[in-house]
mmCIF file with all atom_site columns, C-alpha atoms in Angstrom:
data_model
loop_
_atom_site.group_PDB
_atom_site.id
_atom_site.type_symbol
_atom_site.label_atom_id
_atom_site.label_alt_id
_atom_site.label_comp_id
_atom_site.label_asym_id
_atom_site.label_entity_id
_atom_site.label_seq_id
_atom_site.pdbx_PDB_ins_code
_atom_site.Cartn_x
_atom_site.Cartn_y
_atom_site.Cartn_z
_atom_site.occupancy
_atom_site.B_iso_or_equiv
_atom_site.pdbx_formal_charge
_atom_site.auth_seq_id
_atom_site.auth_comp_id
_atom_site.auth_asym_id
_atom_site.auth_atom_id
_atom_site.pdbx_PDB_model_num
ATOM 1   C CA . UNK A 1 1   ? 241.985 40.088 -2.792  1.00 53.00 ? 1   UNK A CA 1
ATOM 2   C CA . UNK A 1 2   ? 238.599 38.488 -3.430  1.00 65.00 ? 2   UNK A CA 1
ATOM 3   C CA . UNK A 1 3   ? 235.421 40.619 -1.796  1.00 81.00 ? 3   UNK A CA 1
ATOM 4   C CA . UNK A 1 4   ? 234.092 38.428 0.404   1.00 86.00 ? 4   UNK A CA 1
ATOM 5   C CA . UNK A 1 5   ? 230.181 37.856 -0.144  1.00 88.00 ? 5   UNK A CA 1
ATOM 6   C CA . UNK A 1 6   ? 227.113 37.354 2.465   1.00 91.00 ? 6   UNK A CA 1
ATOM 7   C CA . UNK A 1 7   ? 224.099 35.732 2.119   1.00 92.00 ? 7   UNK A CA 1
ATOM 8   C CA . UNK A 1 8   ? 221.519 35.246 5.054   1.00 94.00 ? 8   UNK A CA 1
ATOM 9   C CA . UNK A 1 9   ? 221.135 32.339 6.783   1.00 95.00 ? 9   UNK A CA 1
ATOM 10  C CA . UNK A 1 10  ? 218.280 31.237 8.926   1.00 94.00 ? 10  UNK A CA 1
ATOM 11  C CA . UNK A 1 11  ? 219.537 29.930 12.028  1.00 93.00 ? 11  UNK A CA 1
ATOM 12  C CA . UNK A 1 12  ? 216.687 28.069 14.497  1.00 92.00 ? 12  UNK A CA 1
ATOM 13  C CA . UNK A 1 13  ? 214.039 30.880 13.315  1.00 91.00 ? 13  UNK A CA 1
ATOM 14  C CA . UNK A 1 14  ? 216.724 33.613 13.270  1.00 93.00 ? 14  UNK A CA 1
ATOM 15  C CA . UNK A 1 15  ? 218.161 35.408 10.776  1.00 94.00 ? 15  UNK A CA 1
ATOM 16  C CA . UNK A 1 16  ? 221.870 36.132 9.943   1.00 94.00 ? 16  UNK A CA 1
ATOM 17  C CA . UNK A 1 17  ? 224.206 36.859 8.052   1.00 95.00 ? 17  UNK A CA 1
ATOM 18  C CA . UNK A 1 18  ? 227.033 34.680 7.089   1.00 92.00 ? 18  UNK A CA 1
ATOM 19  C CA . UNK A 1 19  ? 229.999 34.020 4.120   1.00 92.00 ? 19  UNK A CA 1
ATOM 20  C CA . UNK A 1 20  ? 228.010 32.555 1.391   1.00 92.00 ? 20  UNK A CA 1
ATOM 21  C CA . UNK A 1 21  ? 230.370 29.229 0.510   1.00 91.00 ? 21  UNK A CA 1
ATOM 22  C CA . UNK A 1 22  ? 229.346 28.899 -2.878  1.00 90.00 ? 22  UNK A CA 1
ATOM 23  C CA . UNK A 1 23  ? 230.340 31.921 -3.531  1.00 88.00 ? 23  UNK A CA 1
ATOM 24  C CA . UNK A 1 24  ? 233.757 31.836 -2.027  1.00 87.00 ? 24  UNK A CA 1
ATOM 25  C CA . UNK A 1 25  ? 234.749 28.743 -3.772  1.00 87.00 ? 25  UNK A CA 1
ATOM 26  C CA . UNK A 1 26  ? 233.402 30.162 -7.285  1.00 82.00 ? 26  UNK A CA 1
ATOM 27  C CA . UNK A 1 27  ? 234.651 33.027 -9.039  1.00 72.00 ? 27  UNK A CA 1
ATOM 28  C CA . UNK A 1 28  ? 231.823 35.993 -8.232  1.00 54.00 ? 28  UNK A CA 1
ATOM 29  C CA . UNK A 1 29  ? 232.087 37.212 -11.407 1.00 52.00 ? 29  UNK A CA 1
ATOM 30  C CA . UNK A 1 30  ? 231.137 34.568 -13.942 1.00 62.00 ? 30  UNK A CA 1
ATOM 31  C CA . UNK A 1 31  ? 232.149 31.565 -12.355 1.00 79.00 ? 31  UNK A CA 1
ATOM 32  C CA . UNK A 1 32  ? 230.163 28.192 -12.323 1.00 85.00 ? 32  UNK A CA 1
ATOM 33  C CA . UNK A 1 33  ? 228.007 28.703 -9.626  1.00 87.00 ? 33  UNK A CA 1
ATOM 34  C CA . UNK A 1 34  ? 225.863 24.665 -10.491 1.00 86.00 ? 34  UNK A CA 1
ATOM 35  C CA . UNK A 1 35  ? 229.904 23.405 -9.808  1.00 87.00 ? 35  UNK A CA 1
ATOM 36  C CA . UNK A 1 36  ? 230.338 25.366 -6.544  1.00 88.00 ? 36  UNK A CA 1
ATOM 37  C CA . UNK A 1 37  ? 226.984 23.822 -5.410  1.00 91.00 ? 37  UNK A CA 1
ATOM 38  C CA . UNK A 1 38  ? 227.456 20.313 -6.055  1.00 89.00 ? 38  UNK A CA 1
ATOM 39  C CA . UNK A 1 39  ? 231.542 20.744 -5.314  1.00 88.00 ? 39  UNK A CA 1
ATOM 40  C CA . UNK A 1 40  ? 230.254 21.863 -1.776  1.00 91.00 ? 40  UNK A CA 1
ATOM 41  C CA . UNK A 1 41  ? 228.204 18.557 -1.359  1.00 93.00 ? 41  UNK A CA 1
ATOM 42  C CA . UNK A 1 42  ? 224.955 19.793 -2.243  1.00 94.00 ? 42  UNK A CA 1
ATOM 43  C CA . UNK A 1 43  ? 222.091 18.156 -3.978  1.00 95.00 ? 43  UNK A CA 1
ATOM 44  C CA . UNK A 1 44  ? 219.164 19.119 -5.742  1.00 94.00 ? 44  UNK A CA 1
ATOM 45  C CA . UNK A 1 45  ? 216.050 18.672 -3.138  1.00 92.00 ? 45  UNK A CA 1
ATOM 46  C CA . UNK A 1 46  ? 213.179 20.347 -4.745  1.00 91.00 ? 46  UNK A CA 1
ATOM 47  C CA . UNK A 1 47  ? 212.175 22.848 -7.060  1.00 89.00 ? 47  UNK A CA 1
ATOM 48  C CA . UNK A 1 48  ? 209.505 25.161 -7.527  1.00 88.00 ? 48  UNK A CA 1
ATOM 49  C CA . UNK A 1 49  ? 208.662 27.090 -10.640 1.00 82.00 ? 49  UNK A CA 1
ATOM 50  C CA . UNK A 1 50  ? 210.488 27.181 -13.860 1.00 81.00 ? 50  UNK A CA 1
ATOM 51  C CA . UNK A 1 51  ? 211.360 29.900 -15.587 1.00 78.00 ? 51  UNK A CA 1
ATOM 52  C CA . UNK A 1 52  ? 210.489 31.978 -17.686 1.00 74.00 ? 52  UNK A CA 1
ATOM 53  C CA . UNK A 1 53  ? 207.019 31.529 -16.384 1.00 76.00 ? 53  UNK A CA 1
ATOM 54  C CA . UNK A 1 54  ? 207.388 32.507 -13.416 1.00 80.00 ? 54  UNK A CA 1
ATOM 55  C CA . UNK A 1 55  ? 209.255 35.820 -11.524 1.00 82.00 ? 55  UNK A CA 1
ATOM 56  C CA . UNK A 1 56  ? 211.528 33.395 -9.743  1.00 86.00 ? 56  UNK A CA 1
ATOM 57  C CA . UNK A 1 57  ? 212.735 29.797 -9.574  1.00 86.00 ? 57  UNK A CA 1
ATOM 58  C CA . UNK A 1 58  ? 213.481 28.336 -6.300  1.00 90.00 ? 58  UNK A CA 1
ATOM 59  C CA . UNK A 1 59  ? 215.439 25.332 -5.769  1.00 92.00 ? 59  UNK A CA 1
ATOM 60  C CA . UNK A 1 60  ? 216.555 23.692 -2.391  1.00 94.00 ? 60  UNK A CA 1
ATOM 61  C CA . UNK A 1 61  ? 219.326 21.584 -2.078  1.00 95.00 ? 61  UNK A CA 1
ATOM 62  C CA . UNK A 1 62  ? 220.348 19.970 0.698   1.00 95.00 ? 62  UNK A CA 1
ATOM 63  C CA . UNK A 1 63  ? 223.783 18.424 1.970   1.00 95.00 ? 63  UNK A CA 1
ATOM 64  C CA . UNK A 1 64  ? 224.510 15.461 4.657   1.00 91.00 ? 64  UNK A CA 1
ATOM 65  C CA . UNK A 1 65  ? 226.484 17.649 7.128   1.00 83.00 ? 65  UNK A CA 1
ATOM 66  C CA . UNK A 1 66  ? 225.952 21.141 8.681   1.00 80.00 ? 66  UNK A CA 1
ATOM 67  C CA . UNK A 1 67  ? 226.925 24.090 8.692   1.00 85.00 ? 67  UNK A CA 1
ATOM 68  C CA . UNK A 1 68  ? 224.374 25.453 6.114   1.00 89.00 ? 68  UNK A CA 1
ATOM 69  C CA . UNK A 1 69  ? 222.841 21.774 5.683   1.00 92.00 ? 69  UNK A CA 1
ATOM 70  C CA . UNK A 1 70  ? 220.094 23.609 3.207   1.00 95.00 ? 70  UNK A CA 1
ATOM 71  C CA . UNK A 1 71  ? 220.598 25.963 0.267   1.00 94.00 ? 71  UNK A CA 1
ATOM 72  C CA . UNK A 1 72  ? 217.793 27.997 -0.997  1.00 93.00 ? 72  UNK A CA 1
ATOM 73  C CA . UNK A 1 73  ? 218.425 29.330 -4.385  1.00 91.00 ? 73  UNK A CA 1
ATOM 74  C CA . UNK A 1 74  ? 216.309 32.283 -6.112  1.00 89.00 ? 74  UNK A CA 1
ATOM 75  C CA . UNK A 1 75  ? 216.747 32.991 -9.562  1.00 87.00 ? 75  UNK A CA 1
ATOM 76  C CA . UNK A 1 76  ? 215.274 35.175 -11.464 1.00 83.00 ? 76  UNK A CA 1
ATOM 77  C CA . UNK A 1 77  ? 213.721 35.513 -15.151 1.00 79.00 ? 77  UNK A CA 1
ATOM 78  C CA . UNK A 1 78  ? 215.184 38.769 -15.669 1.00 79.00 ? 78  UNK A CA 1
ATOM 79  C CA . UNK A 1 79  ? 218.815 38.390 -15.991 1.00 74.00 ? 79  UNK A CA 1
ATOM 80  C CA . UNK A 1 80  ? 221.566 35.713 -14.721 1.00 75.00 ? 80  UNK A CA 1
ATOM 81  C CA . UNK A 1 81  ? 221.498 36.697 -11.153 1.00 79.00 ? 81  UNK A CA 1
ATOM 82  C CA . UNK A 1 82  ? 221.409 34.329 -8.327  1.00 85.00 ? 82  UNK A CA 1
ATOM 83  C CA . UNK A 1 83  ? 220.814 34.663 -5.027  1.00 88.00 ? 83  UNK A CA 1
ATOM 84  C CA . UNK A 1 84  ? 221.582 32.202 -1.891  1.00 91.00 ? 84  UNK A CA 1
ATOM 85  C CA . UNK A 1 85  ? 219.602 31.825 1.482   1.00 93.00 ? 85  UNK A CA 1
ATOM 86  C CA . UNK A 1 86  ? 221.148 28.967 3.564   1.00 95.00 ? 86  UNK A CA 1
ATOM 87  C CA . UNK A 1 87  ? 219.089 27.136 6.445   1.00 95.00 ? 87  UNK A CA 1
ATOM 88  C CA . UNK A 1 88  ? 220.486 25.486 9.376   1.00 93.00 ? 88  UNK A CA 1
ATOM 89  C CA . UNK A 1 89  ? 218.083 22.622 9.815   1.00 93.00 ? 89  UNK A CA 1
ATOM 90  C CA . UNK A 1 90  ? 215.075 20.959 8.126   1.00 93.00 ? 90  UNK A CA 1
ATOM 91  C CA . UNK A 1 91  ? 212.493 22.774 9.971   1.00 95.00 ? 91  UNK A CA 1
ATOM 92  C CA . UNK A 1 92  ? 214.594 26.174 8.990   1.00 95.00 ? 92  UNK A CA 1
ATOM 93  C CA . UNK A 1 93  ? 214.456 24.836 5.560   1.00 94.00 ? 93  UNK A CA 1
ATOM 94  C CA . UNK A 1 94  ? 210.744 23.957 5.669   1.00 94.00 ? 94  UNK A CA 1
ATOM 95  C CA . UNK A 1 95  ? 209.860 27.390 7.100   1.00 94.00 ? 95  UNK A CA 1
ATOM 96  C CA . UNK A 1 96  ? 212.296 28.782 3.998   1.00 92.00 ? 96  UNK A CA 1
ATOM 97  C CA . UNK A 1 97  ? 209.744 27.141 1.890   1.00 92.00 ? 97  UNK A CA 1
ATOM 98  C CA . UNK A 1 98  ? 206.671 28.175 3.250   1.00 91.00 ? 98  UNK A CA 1
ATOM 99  C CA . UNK A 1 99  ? 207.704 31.703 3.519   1.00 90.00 ? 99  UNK A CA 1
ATOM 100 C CA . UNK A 1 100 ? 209.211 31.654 -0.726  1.00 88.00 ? 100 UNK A CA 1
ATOM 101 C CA . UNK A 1 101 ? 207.196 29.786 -2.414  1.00 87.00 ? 101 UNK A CA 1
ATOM 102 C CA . UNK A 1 102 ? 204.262 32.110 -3.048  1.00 86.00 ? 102 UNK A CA 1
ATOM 103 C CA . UNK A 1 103 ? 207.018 33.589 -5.460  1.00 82.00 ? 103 UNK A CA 1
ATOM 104 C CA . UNK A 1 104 ? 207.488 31.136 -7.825  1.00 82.00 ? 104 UNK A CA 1
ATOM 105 C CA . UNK A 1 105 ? 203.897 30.858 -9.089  1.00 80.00 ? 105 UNK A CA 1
ATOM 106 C CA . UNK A 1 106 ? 202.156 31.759 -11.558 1.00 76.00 ? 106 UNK A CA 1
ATOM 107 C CA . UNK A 1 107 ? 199.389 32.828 -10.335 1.00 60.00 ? 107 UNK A CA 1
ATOM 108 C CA . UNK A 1 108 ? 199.457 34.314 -6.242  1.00 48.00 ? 108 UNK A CA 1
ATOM 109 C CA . UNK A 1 109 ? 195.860 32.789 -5.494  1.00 49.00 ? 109 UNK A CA 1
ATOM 110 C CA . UNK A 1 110 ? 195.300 29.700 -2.824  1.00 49.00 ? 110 UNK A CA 1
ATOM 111 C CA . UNK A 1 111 ? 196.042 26.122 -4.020  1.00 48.00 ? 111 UNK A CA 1
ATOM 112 C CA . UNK A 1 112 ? 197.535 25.594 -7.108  1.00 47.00 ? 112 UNK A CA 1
ATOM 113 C CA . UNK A 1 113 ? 198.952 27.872 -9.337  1.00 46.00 ? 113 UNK A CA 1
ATOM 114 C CA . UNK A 1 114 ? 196.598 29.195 -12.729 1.00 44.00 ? 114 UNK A CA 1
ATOM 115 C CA . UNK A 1 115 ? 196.491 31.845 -15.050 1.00 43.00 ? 115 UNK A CA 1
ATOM 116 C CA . UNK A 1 116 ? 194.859 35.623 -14.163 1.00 41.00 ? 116 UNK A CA 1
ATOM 117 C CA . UNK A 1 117 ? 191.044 34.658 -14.856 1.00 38.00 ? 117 UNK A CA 1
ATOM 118 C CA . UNK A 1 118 ? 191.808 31.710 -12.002 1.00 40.00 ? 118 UNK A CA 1
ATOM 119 C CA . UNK A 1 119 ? 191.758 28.446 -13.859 1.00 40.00 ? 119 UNK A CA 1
ATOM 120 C CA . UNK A 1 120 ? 193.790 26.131 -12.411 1.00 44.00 ? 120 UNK A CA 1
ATOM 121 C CA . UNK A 1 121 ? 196.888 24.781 -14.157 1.00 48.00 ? 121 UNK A CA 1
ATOM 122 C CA . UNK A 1 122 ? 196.538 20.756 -15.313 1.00 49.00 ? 122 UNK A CA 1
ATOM 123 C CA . UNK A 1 123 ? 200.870 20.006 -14.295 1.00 50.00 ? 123 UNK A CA 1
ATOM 124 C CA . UNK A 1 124 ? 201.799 20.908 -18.210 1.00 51.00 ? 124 UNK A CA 1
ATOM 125 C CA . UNK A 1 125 ? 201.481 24.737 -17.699 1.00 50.00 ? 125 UNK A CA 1
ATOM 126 C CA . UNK A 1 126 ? 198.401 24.959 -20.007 1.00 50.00 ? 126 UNK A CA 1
ATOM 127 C CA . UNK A 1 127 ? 194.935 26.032 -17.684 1.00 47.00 ? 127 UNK A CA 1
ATOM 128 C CA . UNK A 1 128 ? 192.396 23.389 -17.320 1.00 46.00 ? 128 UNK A CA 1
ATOM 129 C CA . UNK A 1 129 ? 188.566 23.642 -18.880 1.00 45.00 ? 129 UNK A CA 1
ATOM 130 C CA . UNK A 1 130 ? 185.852 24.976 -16.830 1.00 39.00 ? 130 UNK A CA 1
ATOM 131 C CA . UNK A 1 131 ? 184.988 27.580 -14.654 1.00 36.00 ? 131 UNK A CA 1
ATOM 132 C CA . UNK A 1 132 ? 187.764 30.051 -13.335 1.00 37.00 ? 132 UNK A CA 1
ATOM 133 C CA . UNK A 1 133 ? 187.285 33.194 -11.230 1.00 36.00 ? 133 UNK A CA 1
ATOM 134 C CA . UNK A 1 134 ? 184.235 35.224 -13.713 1.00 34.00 ? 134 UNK A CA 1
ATOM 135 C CA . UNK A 1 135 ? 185.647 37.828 -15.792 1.00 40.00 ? 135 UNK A CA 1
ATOM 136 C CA . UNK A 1 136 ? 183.132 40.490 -13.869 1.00 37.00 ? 136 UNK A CA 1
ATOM 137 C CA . UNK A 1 137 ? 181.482 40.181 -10.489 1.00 36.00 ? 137 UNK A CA 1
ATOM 138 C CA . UNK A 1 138 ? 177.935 39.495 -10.983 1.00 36.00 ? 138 UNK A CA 1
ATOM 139 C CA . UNK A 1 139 ? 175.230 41.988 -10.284 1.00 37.00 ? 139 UNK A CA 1
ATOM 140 C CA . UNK A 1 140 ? 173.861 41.989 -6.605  1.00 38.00 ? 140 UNK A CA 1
ATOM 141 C CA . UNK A 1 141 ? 170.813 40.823 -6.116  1.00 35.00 ? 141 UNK A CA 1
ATOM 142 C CA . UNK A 1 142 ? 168.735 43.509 -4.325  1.00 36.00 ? 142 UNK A CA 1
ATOM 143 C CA . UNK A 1 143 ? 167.289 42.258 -0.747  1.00 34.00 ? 143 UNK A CA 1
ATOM 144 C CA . UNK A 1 144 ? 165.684 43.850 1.955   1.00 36.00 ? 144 UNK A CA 1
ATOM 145 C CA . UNK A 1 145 ? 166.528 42.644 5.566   1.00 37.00 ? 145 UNK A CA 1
ATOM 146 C CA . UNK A 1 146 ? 165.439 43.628 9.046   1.00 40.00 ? 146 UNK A CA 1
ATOM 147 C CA . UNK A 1 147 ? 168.659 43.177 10.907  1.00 41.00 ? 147 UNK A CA 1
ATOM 148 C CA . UNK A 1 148 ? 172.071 42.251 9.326   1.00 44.00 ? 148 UNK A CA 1
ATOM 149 C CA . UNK A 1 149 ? 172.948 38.467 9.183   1.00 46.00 ? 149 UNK A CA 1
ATOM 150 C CA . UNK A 1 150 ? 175.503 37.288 11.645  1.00 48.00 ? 150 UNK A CA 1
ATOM 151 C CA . UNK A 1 151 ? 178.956 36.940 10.410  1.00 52.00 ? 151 UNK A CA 1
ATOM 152 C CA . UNK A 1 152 ? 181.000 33.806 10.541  1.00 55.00 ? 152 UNK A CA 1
ATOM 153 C CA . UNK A 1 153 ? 183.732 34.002 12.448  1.00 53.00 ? 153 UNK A CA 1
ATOM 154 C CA . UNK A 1 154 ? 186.739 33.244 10.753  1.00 58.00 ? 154 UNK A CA 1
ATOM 155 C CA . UNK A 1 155 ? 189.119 30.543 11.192  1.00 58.00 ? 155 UNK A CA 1
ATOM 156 C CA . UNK A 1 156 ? 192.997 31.202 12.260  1.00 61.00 ? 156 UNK A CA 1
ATOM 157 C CA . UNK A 1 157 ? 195.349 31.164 9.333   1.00 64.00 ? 157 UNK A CA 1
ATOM 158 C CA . UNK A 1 158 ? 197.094 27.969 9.002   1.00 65.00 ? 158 UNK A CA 1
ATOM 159 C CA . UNK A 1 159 ? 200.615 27.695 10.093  1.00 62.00 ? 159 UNK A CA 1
ATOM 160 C CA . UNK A 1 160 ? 203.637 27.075 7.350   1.00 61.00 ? 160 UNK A CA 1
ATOM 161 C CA . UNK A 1 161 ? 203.670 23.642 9.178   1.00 58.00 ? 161 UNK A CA 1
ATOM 162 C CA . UNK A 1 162 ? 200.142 23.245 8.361   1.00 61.00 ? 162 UNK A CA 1
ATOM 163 C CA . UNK A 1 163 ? 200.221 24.606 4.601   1.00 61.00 ? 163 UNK A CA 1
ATOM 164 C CA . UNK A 1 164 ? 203.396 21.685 4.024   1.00 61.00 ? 164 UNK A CA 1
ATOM 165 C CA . UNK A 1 165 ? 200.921 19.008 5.679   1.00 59.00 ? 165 UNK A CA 1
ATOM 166 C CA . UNK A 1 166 ? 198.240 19.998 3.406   1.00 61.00 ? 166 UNK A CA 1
ATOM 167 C CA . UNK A 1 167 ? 198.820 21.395 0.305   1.00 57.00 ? 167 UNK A CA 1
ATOM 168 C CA . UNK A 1 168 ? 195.460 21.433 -1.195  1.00 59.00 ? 168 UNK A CA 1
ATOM 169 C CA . UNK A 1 169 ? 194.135 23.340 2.213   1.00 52.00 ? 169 UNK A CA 1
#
């Protein structure tokens, strides 16, 4: 008797848990989880970050039909482990995205991804010329003021929504 394996599922905002189909169709141990995938009607949407660059490489594939129209898969660069998060609908999927992708950068900072001094990355991998985040905060100039100087008040956060719309933002 084969153990029967879950993987969450987000379901109009909500989380559950659920079978994971690729799984059941694929032996758990060792079996060819890129056959169960497309054998279950999926195809490759997107993906973000390749490894070994990154801690984890996410791919979403999607499939005509629901249940579990979108597949988000994780794997990481420290073994040959994958993990599955299904979605329900696009804006499930979208929202999968949003929430994930901050993972599968190099480099955690806004916009696009760099290396740790903060230059931005050209599309090859390799960081671009010119100025990046300084190695060392610069010295503070020494001022005198009478009263403090009015703060700006910030902004809200974008939404995930939002961050999709505008990637650069």
């Amino acid at each position: 008797m084969n153990e029967v394996i879950h993987a969450w599922c987000l379901v109009n905002g909500s989380w559950m848990e659920r079978e994971d189909p690729v799984m059941a169709i694929c032996e758990p141990y060792g079996g060819d989880v890129r056959a169960a995938v497309a054998n279950l009607g999926y195809e490759a949407w997107c993906q973000v970050g390749e490894l070994p660059s990154v801690p984890v490489s996410l791919t979403l594939y999607s499939r005509e039909t629901p249940p579990l129209q979108f597949l988000l898969q994780l794997e990481g660069n420290a073994g040959n482990v994958v993990e599955h998060i299904f979605a329900e609908t696009l804006p499930d999927a979208m929202e999968l995205l949003a929430r994930w992708t901050p993972i599968a950068r190099p480099w955690y900072g806004k916009g696009r991804g760099g290396d740790l001094r903060g230059h931005a990355e050209d599309g090859s991998g390799r960081p671009q010329e010119g100025p990046g985040r300084p190695e060392t905060p610069p010295a503070r100039a020494r001022t005198r003021r009478r009263s403090p100087a009015p703060r700006p008040v910030p902004s809200p956060a974008p939404s995930a929504v939002d961050r999709l719309a505008s990637p650069g933002a």
